[in-house]
Amino acid sequence: MTNERYNARDAEQRWQRIWDDRAIFTTVNDDPRPKYYVLEMFPYPSGRIHMGHVRNYTMGDVVARYKRARGFNVLHPMGWDAFGMPAENAAMANKVHPKNWTYENIATMKAQLRSMGLSLDWSREVATCDPSYYKHQQRMFLDFLEAGLVERKKSKVNWDPVDQTVLANEQVIDGRGWRSGALVEQRELVQWFFKISDYSEELLAALDTLDRWPDKVRTMQRNWIGRSEGLLIRFALDAASTTTAAREVEVFTTRPDTLFGAKFVALSPDHPLANDVAKTNPALAAFIEECRRTGTAQAAIDTAEKQGFDTGIRAVHPLDPSWTLPVYVANFVLMDYGTGAIFGCPAHDQRDLDFVNKYGLGNIPVVCPEGQDPKTFVITDTAYDGDGRMINSRFLDGLTIADAKEQVASRLENEKLAGHPVAKRQVNFRLRDWGISRQRYWGCPIPIIHCDDCGSVPVPVKDLPVQLPDDIEFDRPGNPLDRHATWRNVPCPQCGKPGRRETDTMDTFVDSSWYFARFTDPTLTDAPTDRAVADAWMPVNQYIGGVEHAILHLLYSRFFTRAMKATGHIGLDEPFAGLFTQGMVVHETYRKADGTFVFPADIRIEADGDSRRAILIATGEPITIGSIEKMSKSKRNTVDPDDIIATYGADTARWFMLSDSPPDRDVIWSEERVQGASRFVQRLWRLVNDAAEAGKNRPAGRPNAFGEDALAIRKAAHGALDKVSGGIEKLHFNVCLAHIREFSNTFAEVLGKVTAGEVTPDLAWAAHEAAVILVSLFQPMMPHLAEECWAALGETGLVSEAAWPTLEPELLVEDTITLPVQVNGRKRADVTVGRNAASGEIEAAVLALDEVKRALNGAAPRKIIVVPQRIVNVVA
RNA sequence: GCGGGCGUGGCGAAAUGGUAGACGCAAGGGACUUAAAAUCCCUCGGCGCGUGAGCGCUGUGCCGGUUCGAGUCCGGCCGCCCGCACCA
């Protein structure tokens, strides 16, 4: 029995130094063992790590340490997603250079991560803001350009007025910038694009192969890519009704079956035909102008009422030349999806129904739900978009929707308008190309020089990297690169005349789209990757991060990997074979009487019978305990990892992060439970020391027979070993930890029964074996404590380098088993039988039980169900 | 509106269709102690019966179904959370 408490602060620093000195987590590329690549999403160097990082990196570390023990050559690197806006904001606010701000933050956070005891290979550290990293990104930009995967075009973009930069569609959330929260406006700008839409079909199809991704993420990506099959249909325009040269308009529809229910054709306000007509129609011009004005903010578009303007033009129905439809310009038709024009079938589309109800155009139902009488089926306020049979549709009547679609498609494909087919089948995607231009300084420069004669000329590869200038000013809004004459004004690499550098930098999501590949050979100078090395390590076996990146980062990375493959930098399509999205860390909120939030560290909780109250330590004033929310600076419900590590040690923090909730669910940070974790650390320390004492005089060789106590310990140890091994593989950390606790309870109970003098040789041997297993099992979660215990047990070497214990499966099998006995599904008794008892034998034993006899009341059972090794159910 | 997930004690949770509540937190009781901390032991879903060991009933949001047996599978509701949202 040791009376000494485990001193985490001392032990943790000590073991971290030893791991460092021996470089045990440095991974060698040509190691012959099977590889395992585990990666957590690298952090933005915002200044300090937060509890979300602690949770994320603890999970990854458990996997890394477990796989290492299992004999894999584990790659577990870390780096910094180091470009981005906050560095520039800090530069403006505090007059610090973004570079200095970023590197200082990296130094701080790296020290914090080290204090967590993560088994990271720091020799592979990369920072995306380092020219040695972004040089290769510029190289790949040029490769992609050559491969036709980059495009420069004028485009309507999402403009964030606060950050003064462009956002990709994925970066606009509820009409607001994902970072600033500002209402996003629409602007026209010339932008660089990655042609992610070239891969729409592939990115969608390959989701089916990602069977180790959460369904939720795959569904989100599927919806985002938004594939829809439909028909392009050309409507002839009635010449008499038009004032322009256009003789037709093309629409896209997924519901050609509803063509006989058509009531109008509508054009986007940005449609060329609409603008053409507007030239001679001032009222229409005013309407279009109105649409554009209300339409600058995305939020306004989403909530605007449906409005239209009748152009007076009539479109000829493609299936009936004598039938014409009015052509409207309508505010709800999007220019950048399909053709920017639609036909409206109000009975079966809510938007169209809202529209006709406003303009009194009426509707005709053409799909009748099963069981409805077509004669009485009417649509008033709610469009019907379900299944049914065609009605009011001439040659389509009675067909299913699918058959009707097919009929219309094949008929119109073969009809001609002005010498070309009236219709064409087409697959449309919602996914747009990825606009990567950002009007910022602190990002990867786009390696292009604009020349009046030669156009946009790539910077020659030998001149890379295009390095960011250090001498910049943040005294005015906008991009300082625009104002940096000596950086900006350079000769054209092609003709030598004066040219101008591209001053836009790349979206920082580009930086994070390939860092996982760079980690495989991070010091390579002449290429982004060594193809063979990258192919050997990739894909990442287990990627762990927040679900907030379900679309943005993960979709971009999937595209980028394909683009790298197309340009010869890597040999695979999918970067992440396994993905796990962990839940958030949440915490209670605390408010003063005036409503302002206070930090958990500034209050004290007092238990008051069943209720709890909070008091501000400094003043003693009462504090209201509020709802549980995601930890955030604004709500001041954050807990600083440094404080926790200083108070309890990293192992306690790590254990708590894993123990309290399933890893994919939110975990509530609670001081009481952290103390519970801390108590367990001490408990383990005492237990292992007791076991060391008990095992002191153990025999050198394994005893031939074990007594009851020794056997109990061995069964508990191997049972836990079995369950924890399987649990880590499935990332069921909380359950693993429960099994470790259960085992330690049994172990402590048995050891508590015997006093030192009574330890038999078999028990001594078993106690030592169990202690070794115990320490090995919690080593992935609490590595420092594990090392300390390992040493206390007199084991040689480091437990961080030790092999996972070997399971003895025969210990998991009992000679006799106790089966629950049910009568009519209700548990009445237990029966103990031999492991391999025959059904008949078990039935006899069950029928002999008093409880069963009583329940049967003398009658014979109708049936007895014996589920081997599980349960017996007697049906009366 | 569309899509997805979830609903189990006072709380966090566990449970290949097979003993619901493992493991922990909080709480209550006790031991040790001059005292406290630490530690150890006991109780802990609800209702009822019994002096007691114990026993009975009931219980996984609600209603139904499948099954010898349902927290788990199916159908229909209710509630909460998340994602997408004029994508034709």
PDB file of C-alpha atoms (C1' of nucleotides) in Angstrom, chain A residues 216 219-220 228 253-254 301-302 304 306 332-334 337 342 351 430 432 607 660-662 665 673 676 679 683 686 734 738 741-742 745 822 826-828 865 867 870-871 873, chain B residues 1-8 10-16 18-20 22-28 38-41 55-58 68-69 82-88:
ATOM      1  CA  LYS A 216     -24.972  11.950 -41.958  1.00  0.00           C
ATOM      2  CA  THR A 219     -26.070  12.545 -46.969  1.00  0.00           C
ATOM      3  CA  MET A 220     -25.068  16.153 -46.502  1.00  0.00           C
ATOM      4  CA  SER A 228     -31.102  15.790 -60.715  1.00  0.00           C
ATOM      5  CA  THR A 253     -37.302  20.560 -65.917  1.00  0.00           C
ATOM      6  CA  THR A 254     -37.272  17.393 -63.843  1.00  0.00           C
ATOM      7  CA  ILE A 301     -33.812  36.516 -51.694  1.00  0.00           C
ATOM      8  CA  ASP A 302     -34.802  33.715 -49.395  1.00  0.00           C
ATOM      9  CA  ALA A 304     -38.944  37.631 -50.793  1.00  0.00           C
ATOM     10  CA  LYS A 306     -42.903  35.687 -55.452  1.00  0.00           C
ATOM     11  CA  PHE A 332     -37.675  33.350 -57.902  1.00  0.00           C
ATOM     12  CA  VAL A 333     -36.038  31.896 -60.998  1.00  0.00           C
ATOM     13  CA  LEU A 334     -32.293  31.440 -60.540  1.00  0.00           C
ATOM     14  CA  TYR A 337     -29.191  26.776 -62.210  1.00  0.00           C
ATOM     15  CA  ILE A 342     -38.575  27.297 -66.310  1.00  0.00           C
ATOM     16  CA  ARG A 351     -43.624  27.793 -55.910  1.00  0.00           C
ATOM     17  CA  ARG A 430     -26.423  21.989 -57.701  1.00  0.00           C
ATOM     18  CA  ARG A 432     -20.993  25.097 -58.378  1.00  0.00           C
ATOM     19  CA  ALA A 607     -24.653  21.893  -3.284  1.00  0.00           C
ATOM     20  CA  ASP A 660     -18.598  10.767 -20.101  1.00  0.00           C
ATOM     21  CA  SER A 661     -20.385  10.619 -23.442  1.00  0.00           C
ATOM     22  CA  PRO A 662     -20.275   8.665 -26.669  1.00  0.00           C
ATOM     23  CA  ARG A 665     -22.267  13.193 -29.057  1.00  0.00           C
ATOM     24  CA  ARG A 673     -17.127  14.675 -13.083  1.00  0.00           C
ATOM     25  CA  GLY A 676     -14.373  11.884 -10.545  1.00  0.00           C
ATOM     26  CA  ARG A 679     -10.122  10.339  -8.222  1.00  0.00           C
ATOM     27  CA  ARG A 683      -7.272   4.999  -7.474  1.00  0.00           C
ATOM     28  CA  ARG A 686      -2.889   2.910  -5.537  1.00  0.00           C
ATOM     29  CA  ASN A 734     -16.811   5.639 -23.304  1.00  0.00           C
ATOM     30  CA  ALA A 738     -16.326   1.658 -18.310  1.00  0.00           C
ATOM     31  CA  ARG A 741     -13.166   0.736 -14.437  1.00  0.00           C
ATOM     32  CA  GLU A 742     -15.124  -2.463 -14.000  1.00  0.00           C
ATOM     33  CA  ASN A 745     -13.040  -2.613  -9.350  1.00  0.00           C
ATOM     34  CA  GLN A 822     -38.145 -16.571 -18.338  1.00  0.00           C
ATOM     35  CA  ARG A 826     -40.766 -12.560 -17.798  1.00  0.00           C
ATOM     36  CA  LYS A 827     -37.661 -13.389 -15.809  1.00  0.00           C
ATOM     37  CA  ARG A 828     -38.455 -15.801 -12.956  1.00  0.00           C
ATOM     38  CA  ILE A 865     -37.019 -22.005 -26.085  1.00  0.00           C
ATOM     39  CA  VAL A 867     -31.100 -19.823 -26.785  1.00  0.00           C
ATOM     40  CA  ARG A 870     -28.136 -16.701 -23.634  1.00  0.00           C
ATOM     41  CA  ILE A 871     -31.490 -17.397 -22.107  1.00  0.00           C
ATOM     42  CA  ASN A 873     -37.912 -18.988 -22.121  1.00  0.00           C
TER      43      ASN A 873
ATOM     44  C1'   G B   1     -41.147  22.613 -46.679  1.00  0.00           C
ATOM     45  C1'   C B   2     -37.313  18.508 -47.667  1.00  0.00           C
ATOM     46  C1'   G B   3     -33.560  15.224 -45.574  1.00  0.00           C
ATOM     47  C1'   G B   4     -31.129  13.010 -41.265  1.00  0.00           C
ATOM     48  C1'   G B   5     -30.607  11.914 -36.079  1.00  0.00           C
ATOM     49  C1'   C B   6     -32.339  11.410 -31.184  1.00  0.00           C
ATOM     50  C1'   G B   7     -36.014  10.498 -26.973  1.00  0.00           C
ATOM     51  C1'   U B   8     -33.792   5.078 -21.158  1.00  0.00           C
ATOM     52  C1'   G B  10     -32.184  13.204 -10.042  1.00  0.00           C
ATOM     53  C1'   C B  11     -27.888  13.676 -14.089  1.00  0.00           C
ATOM     54  C1'   G B  12     -24.069  11.638 -18.094  1.00  0.00           C
ATOM     55  C1'   A B  13     -24.973   6.997 -20.005  1.00  0.00           C
ATOM     56  C1'   A B  14     -24.807   1.040 -21.151  1.00  0.00           C
ATOM     57  C1'   A B  15     -27.423  -2.932 -23.468  1.00  0.00           C
ATOM     58  C1'   U B  16     -25.154  -8.798 -31.427  1.00  0.00           C
ATOM     59  C1'   G B  18     -32.609 -12.499 -24.987  1.00  0.00           C
ATOM     60  C1'   U B  19     -31.905 -10.706 -16.990  1.00  0.00           C
ATOM     61  C1'   A B  20     -33.185  -2.780 -18.808  1.00  0.00           C
ATOM     62  C1'   A B  22     -23.269  -1.851 -16.838  1.00  0.00           C
ATOM     63  C1'   C B  23     -19.786   2.227 -15.706  1.00  0.00           C
ATOM     64  C1'   G B  24     -19.823   6.943 -13.562  1.00  0.00           C
ATOM     65  C1'   C B  25     -21.789  11.836 -11.347  1.00  0.00           C
ATOM     66  C1'   A B  26     -24.935  13.735  -7.639  1.00  0.00           C
ATOM     67  C1'   A B  27     -27.524  12.463  -3.161  1.00  0.00           C
ATOM     68  C1'   G B  28     -28.428   9.798   1.546  1.00  0.00           C
ATOM     69  C1'   A B  38      -8.598  11.531   1.523  1.00  0.00           C
ATOM     70  C1'   U B  39     -10.147   6.520   1.650  1.00  0.00           C
ATOM     71  C1'   C B  40     -13.445   2.344   2.478  1.00  0.00           C
ATOM     72  C1'   C B  41     -18.522   0.038   3.068  1.00  0.00           C
ATOM     73  C1'   C B  55     -41.502 -11.008  -2.952  1.00  0.00           C
ATOM     74  C1'   G B  56     -45.162  -8.835  -6.373  1.00  0.00           C
ATOM     75  C1'   C B  57     -46.616  -5.230  -9.881  1.00  0.00           C
ATOM     76  C1'   U B  58     -44.939  -1.486 -13.074  1.00  0.00           C
ATOM     77  C1'   C B  68     -41.774 -17.387 -27.280  1.00  0.00           C
ATOM     78  C1'   G B  69     -39.392 -12.602 -26.097  1.00  0.00           C
ATOM     79  C1'   C B  82     -28.869  19.063 -36.740  1.00  0.00           C
ATOM     80  C1'   G B  83     -28.286  19.886 -42.017  1.00  0.00           C
ATOM     81  C1'   C B  84     -30.379  21.955 -46.611  1.00  0.00           C
ATOM     82  C1'   A B  85     -33.756  25.372 -48.306  1.00  0.00           C
ATOM     83  C1'   C B  86     -37.224  29.246 -54.250  1.00  0.00           C
ATOM     84  C1'   C B  87     -31.955  24.158 -57.409  1.00  0.00           C
ATOM     85  C1'   A B  88     -37.654  23.799 -61.293  1.00  0.00           C
TER      86        A B  88
END
